[in-house]
């Protein structure tokens, strides 16, 4: 097996109440695992077998793109959180957020609005463009900003499987709760 699912750097119940242990069990334990298993099955014996995951994402189409991108997105998503990290951005990232969104509060509001406003399943992203400007993007299904040449810094999963056990249809509440577990040291390291 080429890609192994990385262990989470925290226990299954460490993100509660923002994300329950039960949701981590399903979302990480079943959904993320399935994308990685499918990815391994689809690249076997193909030209994609020796490519880096990011390279597969920008080159593949159809089911391989979907599973490669969903594998990458979920790993990126779960590694954004920690039970006791920095709860606010600092340094140059903070300056860029203030510059491009007005304030950290305004950024959080715009980010949740973008997630709530996405019809159906998908992802909302904070990205850095080639000029260093920060932008919020959103995309359906397995969308990934790498295909647009952007640098992803932060993402919230807005597929129902990410929140339905804990929040049912209340997507806005589910997204707002994630601010309690984002580790901004991790986000800054990606910037
Ligand atoms: Mn998901």
Short mmCIF file of N, CA and C and ligand atoms in Angstrom, two decimals:
data_model
loop_
_atom_site.label_atom_id
_atom_site.label_comp_id
_atom_site.label_asym_id
_atom_site.label_seq_id
_atom_site.Cartn_x
_atom_site.Cartn_y
_atom_site.Cartn_z
N UNK A 1 0.84 -1.20 0.00
CA UNK A 1 0.00 0.00 0.00
C UNK A 1 0.87 1.25 0.00
N UNK A 2 0.60 2.17 -0.92
CA UNK A 2 1.48 3.32 -1.05
C UNK A 2 1.21 4.39 0.00
N UNK A 3 -0.03 4.85 0.07
CA UNK A 3 -0.35 5.91 1.03
C UNK A 3 -0.92 5.31 2.29
N UNK A 4 -0.37 5.70 3.43
CA UNK A 4 -0.92 5.25 4.70
C UNK A 4 -1.63 6.40 5.36
N UNK A 5 -2.73 6.09 6.00
CA UNK A 5 -3.46 7.15 6.68
C UNK A 5 -2.66 7.60 7.91
N UNK A 6 -2.32 8.91 7.97
CA UNK A 6 -1.54 9.36 9.13
C UNK A 6 -2.36 9.29 10.42
N UNK A 7 -1.72 8.90 11.50
CA UNK A 7 -2.37 8.91 12.80
C UNK A 7 -2.70 10.35 13.19
N UNK A 8 -3.79 10.56 13.89
CA UNK A 8 -4.10 11.91 14.37
C UNK A 8 -3.17 12.27 15.52
N UNK A 9 -2.75 13.56 15.57
CA UNK A 9 -1.85 13.97 16.65
C UNK A 9 -2.58 14.29 17.95
N UNK A 10 -3.79 13.74 18.13
CA UNK A 10 -4.58 13.95 19.36
C UNK A 10 -5.53 12.77 19.49
N UNK A 11 -6.13 12.62 20.68
CA UNK A 11 -7.04 11.49 20.88
C UNK A 11 -8.39 11.77 20.23
N UNK A 12 -9.18 10.72 20.03
CA UNK A 12 -10.46 10.83 19.31
C UNK A 12 -11.43 11.81 19.97
N UNK A 13 -11.32 11.95 21.31
CA UNK A 13 -12.27 12.82 22.02
C UNK A 13 -11.67 14.20 22.32
N UNK A 14 -10.49 14.48 21.79
CA UNK A 14 -9.77 15.72 22.15
C UNK A 14 -10.41 16.98 21.58
N UNK A 15 -11.22 16.85 20.54
CA UNK A 15 -11.78 18.03 19.87
C UNK A 15 -13.19 18.35 20.35
N UNK A 16 -13.72 17.52 21.24
CA UNK A 16 -15.08 17.74 21.74
C UNK A 16 -15.10 18.98 22.65
N UNK A 17 -16.20 19.76 22.68
CA UNK A 17 -17.46 19.47 22.00
C UNK A 17 -17.55 19.98 20.55
N UNK A 18 -16.53 20.68 20.05
CA UNK A 18 -16.63 21.20 18.67
C UNK A 18 -16.86 20.06 17.69
N UNK A 19 -16.06 18.99 17.82
CA UNK A 19 -16.24 17.77 17.03
C UNK A 19 -16.21 16.61 18.01
N UNK A 20 -17.27 15.83 18.04
CA UNK A 20 -17.36 14.72 19.00
C UNK A 20 -16.46 13.56 18.61
N UNK A 21 -16.18 12.70 19.59
CA UNK A 21 -15.39 11.50 19.32
C UNK A 21 -16.09 10.62 18.28
N UNK A 22 -17.42 10.58 18.34
CA UNK A 22 -18.17 9.76 17.39
C UNK A 22 -17.97 10.27 15.96
N UNK A 23 -18.00 11.60 15.78
CA UNK A 23 -17.77 12.16 14.45
C UNK A 23 -16.35 11.89 13.99
N UNK A 24 -15.37 12.01 14.88
CA UNK A 24 -13.99 11.69 14.50
C UNK A 24 -13.90 10.22 14.08
N UNK A 25 -14.59 9.34 14.81
CA UNK A 25 -14.56 7.91 14.47
C UNK A 25 -15.08 7.66 13.05
N UNK A 26 -16.17 8.32 12.70
CA UNK A 26 -16.73 8.13 11.35
C UNK A 26 -15.96 8.91 10.29
N UNK A 27 -15.70 10.19 10.59
CA UNK A 27 -15.15 11.08 9.56
C UNK A 27 -13.69 10.73 9.25
N UNK A 28 -12.89 10.58 10.30
CA UNK A 28 -11.50 10.19 10.12
C UNK A 28 -11.39 8.67 9.90
N UNK A 29 -12.08 7.92 10.75
CA UNK A 29 -11.92 6.47 10.76
C UNK A 29 -12.53 5.76 9.57
N UNK A 30 -13.60 6.33 9.00
CA UNK A 30 -14.26 5.66 7.87
C UNK A 30 -14.17 6.47 6.57
N UNK A 31 -14.57 7.74 6.60
CA UNK A 31 -14.57 8.53 5.36
C UNK A 31 -13.14 8.77 4.85
N UNK A 32 -12.29 9.36 5.70
CA UNK A 32 -10.91 9.63 5.26
C UNK A 32 -10.22 8.33 4.85
N UNK A 33 -10.40 7.30 5.64
CA UNK A 33 -9.76 6.01 5.35
C UNK A 33 -10.20 5.48 3.98
N UNK A 34 -11.50 5.61 3.68
CA UNK A 34 -12.02 5.11 2.40
C UNK A 34 -11.40 5.86 1.22
N UNK A 35 -11.24 7.17 1.34
CA UNK A 35 -10.62 7.93 0.24
C UNK A 35 -9.18 7.46 0.00
N UNK A 36 -8.44 7.21 1.09
CA UNK A 36 -7.05 6.77 0.95
C UNK A 36 -6.99 5.34 0.38
N UNK A 37 -7.88 4.48 0.83
CA UNK A 37 -7.94 3.11 0.29
C UNK A 37 -8.27 3.14 -1.21
N UNK A 38 -9.24 3.97 -1.59
CA UNK A 38 -9.62 4.08 -3.01
C UNK A 38 -8.47 4.64 -3.85
N UNK A 39 -7.80 5.65 -3.30
CA UNK A 39 -6.64 6.24 -3.98
C UNK A 39 -5.60 5.16 -4.28
N UNK A 40 -5.26 4.37 -3.28
CA UNK A 40 -4.26 3.32 -3.46
C UNK A 40 -4.69 2.30 -4.50
N UNK A 41 -5.98 1.97 -4.49
CA UNK A 41 -6.51 1.00 -5.45
C UNK A 41 -6.44 1.57 -6.88
N UNK A 42 -6.75 2.87 -7.02
CA UNK A 42 -6.83 3.48 -8.36
C UNK A 42 -5.47 3.76 -8.99
N UNK A 43 -4.43 4.01 -8.16
CA UNK A 43 -3.11 4.31 -8.76
C UNK A 43 -2.31 3.05 -9.06
N UNK A 44 -2.71 1.93 -8.51
CA UNK A 44 -1.95 0.69 -8.66
C UNK A 44 -1.74 0.34 -10.14
N UNK A 45 -0.47 0.21 -10.52
CA UNK A 45 -0.15 -0.18 -11.89
C UNK A 45 -0.38 0.90 -12.93
N UNK A 46 -0.57 2.15 -12.52
CA UNK A 46 -0.78 3.24 -13.48
C UNK A 46 0.39 4.23 -13.43
N UNK A 47 0.35 5.20 -14.34
CA UNK A 47 1.40 6.24 -14.38
C UNK A 47 1.39 7.10 -13.11
N UNK A 48 0.32 7.02 -12.34
CA UNK A 48 0.20 7.85 -11.14
C UNK A 48 0.86 7.22 -9.92
N UNK A 49 1.28 5.96 -10.06
CA UNK A 49 1.76 5.21 -8.90
C UNK A 49 2.95 5.87 -8.20
N UNK A 50 3.83 6.51 -8.96
CA UNK A 50 5.02 7.09 -8.35
C UNK A 50 4.95 8.62 -8.22
N UNK A 51 3.77 9.18 -8.42
CA UNK A 51 3.63 10.63 -8.30
C UNK A 51 3.35 11.02 -6.86
N UNK A 52 3.79 12.25 -6.52
CA UNK A 52 3.40 12.81 -5.23
C UNK A 52 1.90 13.07 -5.26
N UNK A 53 1.28 13.06 -4.10
CA UNK A 53 -0.17 13.24 -4.03
C UNK A 53 -0.60 14.56 -4.67
N UNK A 54 0.16 15.63 -4.43
CA UNK A 54 -0.18 16.94 -5.00
C UNK A 54 -0.14 16.89 -6.53
N UNK A 55 0.79 16.12 -7.05
CA UNK A 55 0.94 15.99 -8.51
C UNK A 55 -0.26 15.21 -9.10
N UNK A 56 -0.70 14.19 -8.37
CA UNK A 56 -1.88 13.45 -8.82
C UNK A 56 -3.08 14.39 -8.88
N UNK A 57 -3.23 15.22 -7.85
CA UNK A 57 -4.38 16.13 -7.77
C UNK A 57 -4.44 17.07 -8.97
N UNK A 58 -3.28 17.63 -9.37
CA UNK A 58 -3.32 18.58 -10.48
C UNK A 58 -3.36 17.89 -11.85
N UNK A 59 -3.13 16.59 -11.90
CA UNK A 59 -3.11 15.89 -13.19
C UNK A 59 -4.27 14.93 -13.44
N UNK A 60 -4.90 14.45 -12.37
CA UNK A 60 -5.92 13.41 -12.55
C UNK A 60 -7.30 14.00 -12.77
N UNK A 61 -8.18 13.17 -13.32
CA UNK A 61 -9.58 13.55 -13.52
C UNK A 61 -10.47 12.44 -12.95
N UNK A 62 -11.75 12.72 -12.81
CA UNK A 62 -12.72 11.69 -12.44
C UNK A 62 -12.48 11.09 -11.07
N UNK A 63 -12.74 9.78 -10.95
CA UNK A 63 -12.64 9.13 -9.63
C UNK A 63 -11.26 9.25 -8.99
N UNK A 64 -10.19 9.22 -9.78
CA UNK A 64 -8.86 9.34 -9.18
C UNK A 64 -8.66 10.74 -8.60
N UNK A 65 -9.06 11.78 -9.35
CA UNK A 65 -8.98 13.13 -8.79
C UNK A 65 -9.81 13.21 -7.51
N UNK A 66 -11.04 12.72 -7.56
CA UNK A 66 -11.92 12.83 -6.40
C UNK A 66 -11.32 12.20 -5.15
N UNK A 67 -10.79 11.00 -5.29
CA UNK A 67 -10.26 10.30 -4.12
C UNK A 67 -8.91 10.85 -3.67
N UNK A 68 -8.05 11.24 -4.61
CA UNK A 68 -6.75 11.84 -4.25
C UNK A 68 -6.97 13.16 -3.53
N UNK A 69 -7.86 13.97 -4.08
CA UNK A 69 -8.11 15.28 -3.49
C UNK A 69 -8.80 15.15 -2.13
N UNK A 70 -9.77 14.25 -2.04
CA UNK A 70 -10.43 14.05 -0.74
C UNK A 70 -9.45 13.50 0.30
N UNK A 71 -8.51 12.66 -0.10
CA UNK A 71 -7.50 12.17 0.84
C UNK A 71 -6.67 13.35 1.35
N UNK A 72 -6.19 14.17 0.42
CA UNK A 72 -5.35 15.33 0.80
C UNK A 72 -6.14 16.29 1.67
N UNK A 73 -7.37 16.62 1.25
CA UNK A 73 -8.18 17.60 1.97
C UNK A 73 -8.45 17.17 3.41
N UNK A 74 -8.77 15.89 3.60
CA UNK A 74 -9.08 15.42 4.96
C UNK A 74 -7.85 15.38 5.85
N UNK A 75 -6.72 14.98 5.30
CA UNK A 75 -5.48 14.99 6.11
C UNK A 75 -5.18 16.43 6.53
N UNK A 76 -5.28 17.35 5.57
CA UNK A 76 -5.04 18.77 5.82
C UNK A 76 -6.01 19.31 6.88
N UNK A 77 -7.27 18.94 6.74
CA UNK A 77 -8.33 19.39 7.67
C UNK A 77 -8.05 18.91 9.09
N UNK A 78 -7.85 17.61 9.28
CA UNK A 78 -7.69 17.11 10.65
C UNK A 78 -6.39 17.58 11.30
N UNK A 79 -5.37 17.88 10.50
CA UNK A 79 -4.11 18.37 11.08
C UNK A 79 -4.16 19.86 11.41
N UNK A 80 -5.26 20.53 11.05
CA UNK A 80 -5.42 21.96 11.38
C UNK A 80 -5.82 22.15 12.84
N UNK A 81 -6.37 21.09 13.45
CA UNK A 81 -6.95 21.22 14.78
C UNK A 81 -6.02 20.69 15.86
N UNK A 82 -6.19 21.26 17.06
CA UNK A 82 -5.54 20.67 18.23
C UNK A 82 -6.32 21.13 19.46
N UNK A 83 -6.27 20.31 20.54
CA UNK A 83 -7.05 20.66 21.73
C UNK A 83 -6.49 21.88 22.46
N UNK A 84 -5.22 22.21 22.23
CA UNK A 84 -4.66 23.34 22.99
C UNK A 84 -3.61 24.12 22.21
N UNK A 85 -3.94 24.54 21.01
CA UNK A 85 -3.01 25.34 20.20
C UNK A 85 -3.32 26.82 20.33
N UNK A 86 -2.68 27.63 19.47
CA UNK A 86 -2.94 29.07 19.44
C UNK A 86 -4.32 29.32 18.85
N UNK A 87 -5.15 30.06 19.53
CA UNK A 87 -6.52 30.30 19.08
C UNK A 87 -6.66 31.57 18.24
N UNK A 88 -5.56 32.28 18.05
CA UNK A 88 -5.58 33.46 17.17
C UNK A 88 -4.30 33.47 16.36
N UNK A 89 -4.40 33.95 15.11
CA UNK A 89 -3.18 34.04 14.31
C UNK A 89 -2.28 35.16 14.83
N UNK A 90 -0.98 34.98 14.61
CA UNK A 90 -0.02 36.02 15.00
C UNK A 90 0.90 36.33 13.85
N UNK A 91 1.89 37.15 14.11
CA UNK A 91 2.96 37.41 13.15
C UNK A 91 2.49 37.96 11.82
N UNK A 92 3.18 37.57 10.77
CA UNK A 92 2.89 38.08 9.43
C UNK A 92 1.51 37.64 8.94
N UNK A 93 1.09 36.44 9.36
CA UNK A 93 -0.24 35.97 8.93
C UNK A 93 -1.33 36.88 9.50
N UNK A 94 -1.19 37.26 10.77
CA UNK A 94 -2.17 38.15 11.40
C UNK A 94 -2.22 39.50 10.65
N UNK A 95 -1.02 39.99 10.31
CA UNK A 95 -0.96 41.27 9.57
C UNK A 95 -1.67 41.14 8.23
N UNK A 96 -1.46 40.02 7.56
CA UNK A 96 -2.08 39.82 6.24
C UNK A 96 -3.59 39.67 6.36
N UNK A 97 -4.06 39.01 7.44
CA UNK A 97 -5.52 38.87 7.66
C UNK A 97 -6.13 40.25 7.91
N UNK A 98 -5.49 41.04 8.76
CA UNK A 98 -5.99 42.39 9.04
C UNK A 98 -6.00 43.23 7.77
N UNK A 99 -4.95 43.09 6.97
CA UNK A 99 -4.83 43.87 5.73
C UNK A 99 -5.90 43.48 4.71
N UNK A 100 -6.11 42.17 4.53
CA UNK A 100 -6.98 41.71 3.43
C UNK A 100 -8.45 41.53 3.83
N UNK A 101 -8.74 41.43 5.14
CA UNK A 101 -10.13 41.24 5.56
C UNK A 101 -10.63 42.32 6.53
N UNK A 102 -9.75 43.20 6.96
CA UNK A 102 -10.16 44.26 7.88
C UNK A 102 -9.84 43.93 9.33
N UNK A 103 -10.14 42.70 9.74
CA UNK A 103 -9.82 42.24 11.11
C UNK A 103 -9.99 40.72 11.16
N UNK A 104 -9.50 40.13 12.26
CA UNK A 104 -9.64 38.69 12.44
C UNK A 104 -11.12 38.32 12.58
N UNK A 105 -11.87 39.15 13.31
CA UNK A 105 -13.31 38.91 13.47
C UNK A 105 -14.03 38.93 12.12
N UNK A 106 -13.71 39.92 11.30
CA UNK A 106 -14.35 40.01 9.98
C UNK A 106 -13.97 38.83 9.10
N UNK A 107 -12.72 38.41 9.20
CA UNK A 107 -12.29 37.23 8.43
C UNK A 107 -13.12 36.01 8.83
N UNK A 108 -13.25 35.78 10.15
CA UNK A 108 -13.98 34.59 10.61
C UNK A 108 -15.43 34.60 10.11
N UNK A 109 -16.03 35.78 10.16
CA UNK A 109 -17.41 35.93 9.70
C UNK A 109 -17.52 35.61 8.19
N UNK A 110 -16.61 36.19 7.41
CA UNK A 110 -16.64 35.98 5.95
C UNK A 110 -16.39 34.50 5.61
N UNK A 111 -15.51 33.85 6.39
CA UNK A 111 -15.15 32.45 6.13
C UNK A 111 -16.36 31.54 6.39
N UNK A 112 -17.01 31.75 7.53
CA UNK A 112 -18.20 30.95 7.86
C UNK A 112 -19.31 31.23 6.84
N UNK A 113 -19.49 32.50 6.47
CA UNK A 113 -20.52 32.84 5.46
C UNK A 113 -20.26 32.09 4.15
N UNK A 114 -18.99 32.01 3.75
CA UNK A 114 -18.65 31.32 2.50
C UNK A 114 -18.96 29.82 2.61
N UNK A 115 -18.74 29.26 3.80
CA UNK A 115 -19.04 27.84 4.02
C UNK A 115 -20.53 27.57 4.03
N UNK A 116 -21.27 28.46 4.69
CA UNK A 116 -22.72 28.30 4.76
C UNK A 116 -23.35 28.51 3.39
N UNK A 117 -22.74 29.42 2.59
CA UNK A 117 -23.30 29.77 1.29
C UNK A 117 -23.01 28.77 0.18
N UNK A 118 -22.19 27.80 0.47
CA UNK A 118 -21.87 26.79 -0.55
C UNK A 118 -23.01 25.78 -0.63
N UNK A 119 -23.64 25.68 -1.78
CA UNK A 119 -24.76 24.75 -1.94
C UNK A 119 -24.25 23.32 -2.07
N UNK A 120 -24.74 22.43 -1.22
CA UNK A 120 -24.33 21.03 -1.30
C UNK A 120 -23.01 20.79 -0.59
N UNK A 121 -22.30 19.75 -1.02
CA UNK A 121 -21.07 19.33 -0.36
C UNK A 121 -19.85 20.04 -0.92
N UNK A 122 -18.87 20.27 -0.06
CA UNK A 122 -17.64 20.89 -0.55
C UNK A 122 -16.77 21.41 0.57
N UNK A 123 -15.95 22.38 0.23
CA UNK A 123 -14.92 22.89 1.13
C UNK A 123 -14.84 24.40 1.02
N UNK A 124 -14.56 25.06 2.16
CA UNK A 124 -14.25 26.49 2.13
C UNK A 124 -12.78 26.63 2.56
N UNK A 125 -12.08 27.52 1.89
CA UNK A 125 -10.62 27.62 2.05
C UNK A 125 -10.15 29.03 2.33
N UNK A 126 -9.09 29.15 3.12
CA UNK A 126 -8.29 30.36 3.15
C UNK A 126 -7.03 30.03 2.36
N UNK A 127 -6.76 30.84 1.32
CA UNK A 127 -5.61 30.58 0.45
C UNK A 127 -4.75 31.83 0.32
N UNK A 128 -3.53 31.59 -0.08
CA UNK A 128 -2.60 32.64 -0.41
C UNK A 128 -2.36 32.58 -1.91
N UNK A 129 -2.44 33.72 -2.59
CA UNK A 129 -2.15 33.69 -4.03
C UNK A 129 -0.68 34.01 -4.28
N UNK A 130 -0.29 34.04 -5.55
CA UNK A 130 1.11 34.24 -5.92
C UNK A 130 1.68 35.56 -5.42
N UNK A 131 0.80 36.56 -5.26
CA UNK A 131 1.25 37.87 -4.81
C UNK A 131 1.24 38.00 -3.28
N UNK A 132 0.90 36.92 -2.58
CA UNK A 132 0.88 36.97 -1.12
C UNK A 132 -0.43 37.44 -0.54
N UNK A 133 -1.40 37.72 -1.42
CA UNK A 133 -2.72 38.17 -0.95
C UNK A 133 -3.52 36.98 -0.44
N UNK A 134 -4.27 37.19 0.66
CA UNK A 134 -5.12 36.14 1.21
C UNK A 134 -6.51 36.23 0.60
N UNK A 135 -7.05 35.09 0.21
CA UNK A 135 -8.41 35.06 -0.33
C UNK A 135 -9.18 33.87 0.23
N UNK A 136 -10.50 34.04 0.33
CA UNK A 136 -11.38 32.94 0.72
C UNK A 136 -11.95 32.36 -0.56
N UNK A 137 -11.85 31.04 -0.72
CA UNK A 137 -12.43 30.39 -1.88
C UNK A 137 -13.34 29.26 -1.38
N UNK A 138 -14.19 28.79 -2.25
CA UNK A 138 -15.05 27.66 -1.90
C UNK A 138 -15.19 26.79 -3.14
N UNK A 139 -15.43 25.51 -2.93
CA UNK A 139 -15.59 24.64 -4.07
C UNK A 139 -16.39 23.41 -3.72
N UNK A 140 -17.05 22.85 -4.72
CA UNK A 140 -17.92 21.70 -4.49
C UNK A 140 -17.13 20.39 -4.45
N UNK A 141 -17.72 19.44 -3.76
CA UNK A 141 -17.24 18.06 -3.73
C UNK A 141 -15.78 17.96 -3.32
N UNK A 142 -14.89 17.50 -4.22
CA UNK A 142 -13.49 17.28 -3.84
C UNK A 142 -12.58 18.44 -4.24
N UNK A 143 -13.15 19.59 -4.52
CA UNK A 143 -12.36 20.72 -5.03
C UNK A 143 -11.14 21.01 -4.16
N UNK A 144 -10.06 21.41 -4.80
CA UNK A 144 -8.81 21.70 -4.09
C UNK A 144 -8.13 22.89 -4.75
N UNK A 145 -7.74 23.92 -3.97
CA UNK A 145 -7.14 25.13 -4.54
C UNK A 145 -5.81 24.90 -5.25
N UNK A 146 -5.16 23.76 -5.01
CA UNK A 146 -3.89 23.48 -5.70
C UNK A 146 -4.10 23.48 -7.22
N UNK A 147 -5.30 23.10 -7.66
CA UNK A 147 -5.55 23.06 -9.11
C UNK A 147 -5.66 24.46 -9.70
N UNK A 148 -5.81 25.48 -8.85
CA UNK A 148 -5.84 26.87 -9.32
C UNK A 148 -4.53 27.58 -9.02
N UNK A 149 -3.51 26.84 -8.63
CA UNK A 149 -2.20 27.44 -8.35
C UNK A 149 -2.15 28.23 -7.05
N UNK A 150 -3.12 28.00 -6.16
CA UNK A 150 -3.15 28.72 -4.87
C UNK A 150 -2.50 27.88 -3.77
N UNK A 151 -2.07 28.55 -2.71
CA UNK A 151 -1.51 27.85 -1.55
C UNK A 151 -2.58 27.77 -0.46
N UNK A 152 -3.10 26.56 -0.17
CA UNK A 152 -4.12 26.43 0.87
C UNK A 152 -3.52 26.60 2.27
N UNK A 153 -4.22 27.36 3.12
CA UNK A 153 -3.73 27.58 4.49
C UNK A 153 -4.66 26.97 5.53
N UNK A 154 -5.96 26.99 5.25
CA UNK A 154 -6.97 26.54 6.21
C UNK A 154 -8.18 26.06 5.44
N UNK A 155 -8.81 24.99 5.91
CA UNK A 155 -10.06 24.57 5.27
C UNK A 155 -11.06 24.07 6.30
N UNK A 156 -12.34 24.31 6.04
CA UNK A 156 -13.42 23.67 6.79
C UNK A 156 -14.19 22.79 5.80
N UNK A 157 -14.46 21.58 6.25
CA UNK A 157 -15.22 20.60 5.44
C UNK A 157 -16.70 20.91 5.63
N UNK A 158 -17.41 21.17 4.54
CA UNK A 158 -18.84 21.44 4.68
C UNK A 158 -19.72 20.32 4.12
N UNK A 159 -19.12 19.14 3.91
CA UNK A 159 -19.94 17.96 3.61
C UNK A 159 -20.77 17.64 4.86
N UNK A 160 -21.98 17.19 4.68
CA UNK A 160 -22.81 16.88 5.86
C UNK A 160 -22.15 15.82 6.74
N UNK A 161 -21.38 14.90 6.16
CA UNK A 161 -20.77 13.86 6.99
C UNK A 161 -19.82 14.46 8.04
N UNK A 162 -19.37 15.72 7.82
CA UNK A 162 -18.44 16.35 8.76
C UNK A 162 -19.13 16.82 10.04
N UNK A 163 -20.46 17.03 9.98
CA UNK A 163 -21.11 17.64 11.15
C UNK A 163 -22.48 17.08 11.51
N UNK A 164 -23.05 16.21 10.68
CA UNK A 164 -24.46 15.85 10.88
C UNK A 164 -24.73 15.12 12.20
N UNK A 165 -23.81 14.28 12.65
CA UNK A 165 -24.02 13.56 13.92
C UNK A 165 -24.10 14.52 15.10
N UNK A 166 -23.34 15.62 15.03
CA UNK A 166 -23.28 16.56 16.16
C UNK A 166 -24.23 17.73 16.02
N UNK A 167 -24.48 18.17 14.78
CA UNK A 167 -25.22 19.42 14.58
C UNK A 167 -26.43 19.26 13.66
N UNK A 168 -26.68 18.07 13.15
CA UNK A 168 -27.75 17.83 12.17
C UNK A 168 -27.64 18.86 11.03
N UNK A 169 -28.70 19.65 10.80
CA UNK A 169 -28.68 20.56 9.65
C UNK A 169 -28.04 21.92 9.96
N UNK A 170 -27.54 22.12 11.17
CA UNK A 170 -27.06 23.45 11.58
C UNK A 170 -25.60 23.67 11.16
N UNK A 171 -25.40 23.88 9.87
CA UNK A 171 -24.05 24.01 9.35
C UNK A 171 -23.32 25.21 9.93
N UNK A 172 -24.01 26.34 10.08
CA UNK A 172 -23.35 27.54 10.60
C UNK A 172 -22.81 27.29 12.01
N UNK A 173 -23.60 26.63 12.86
CA UNK A 173 -23.15 26.33 14.23
C UNK A 173 -21.94 25.40 14.20
N UNK A 174 -21.99 24.43 13.29
CA UNK A 174 -20.88 23.47 13.18
C UNK A 174 -19.58 24.19 12.78
N UNK A 175 -19.69 25.12 11.83
CA UNK A 175 -18.49 25.81 11.37
C UNK A 175 -17.97 26.78 12.43
N UNK A 176 -18.87 27.51 13.06
CA UNK A 176 -18.44 28.48 14.09
C UNK A 176 -17.71 27.78 15.23
N UNK A 177 -18.16 26.57 15.58
CA UNK A 177 -17.53 25.83 16.69
C UNK A 177 -16.08 25.47 16.39
N UNK A 178 -15.74 25.39 15.10
CA UNK A 178 -14.37 24.98 14.74
C UNK A 178 -13.33 26.03 15.13
N UNK A 179 -13.75 27.28 15.30
CA UNK A 179 -12.78 28.31 15.74
C UNK A 179 -12.20 27.96 17.10
N UNK A 180 -12.92 27.13 17.90
CA UNK A 180 -12.41 26.75 19.22
C UNK A 180 -11.29 25.71 19.15
N UNK A 181 -11.09 25.11 17.98
CA UNK A 181 -10.08 24.04 17.89
C UNK A 181 -9.03 24.26 16.80
N UNK A 182 -9.18 25.34 15.99
CA UNK A 182 -8.14 25.63 14.98
C UNK A 182 -6.84 25.97 15.71
N UNK A 183 -5.75 25.37 15.26
CA UNK A 183 -4.42 25.68 15.81
C UNK A 183 -3.73 26.64 14.84
N UNK A 184 -3.71 27.91 15.19
CA UNK A 184 -3.19 28.93 14.27
C UNK A 184 -1.68 28.83 14.07
N UNK A 185 -0.98 28.13 14.98
CA UNK A 185 0.46 27.88 14.73
C UNK A 185 0.63 27.00 13.50
N UNK A 186 -0.29 26.04 13.33
CA UNK A 186 -0.26 25.17 12.15
C UNK A 186 -0.56 25.98 10.89
N UNK A 187 -1.58 26.83 10.95
CA UNK A 187 -1.96 27.63 9.79
C UNK A 187 -0.81 28.57 9.40
N UNK A 188 -0.20 29.17 10.42
CA UNK A 188 0.94 30.08 10.16
C UNK A 188 2.10 29.35 9.50
N UNK A 189 2.32 28.10 9.91
CA UNK A 189 3.44 27.35 9.33
C UNK A 189 3.22 27.05 7.85
N UNK A 190 1.94 27.10 7.41
CA UNK A 190 1.63 26.85 5.99
C UNK A 190 1.73 28.13 5.18
N UNK A 191 1.75 29.27 5.87
CA UNK A 191 1.69 30.59 5.21
C UNK A 191 3.05 30.96 4.62
MN1 LIG B 1 -15.21 15.03 5.00
#
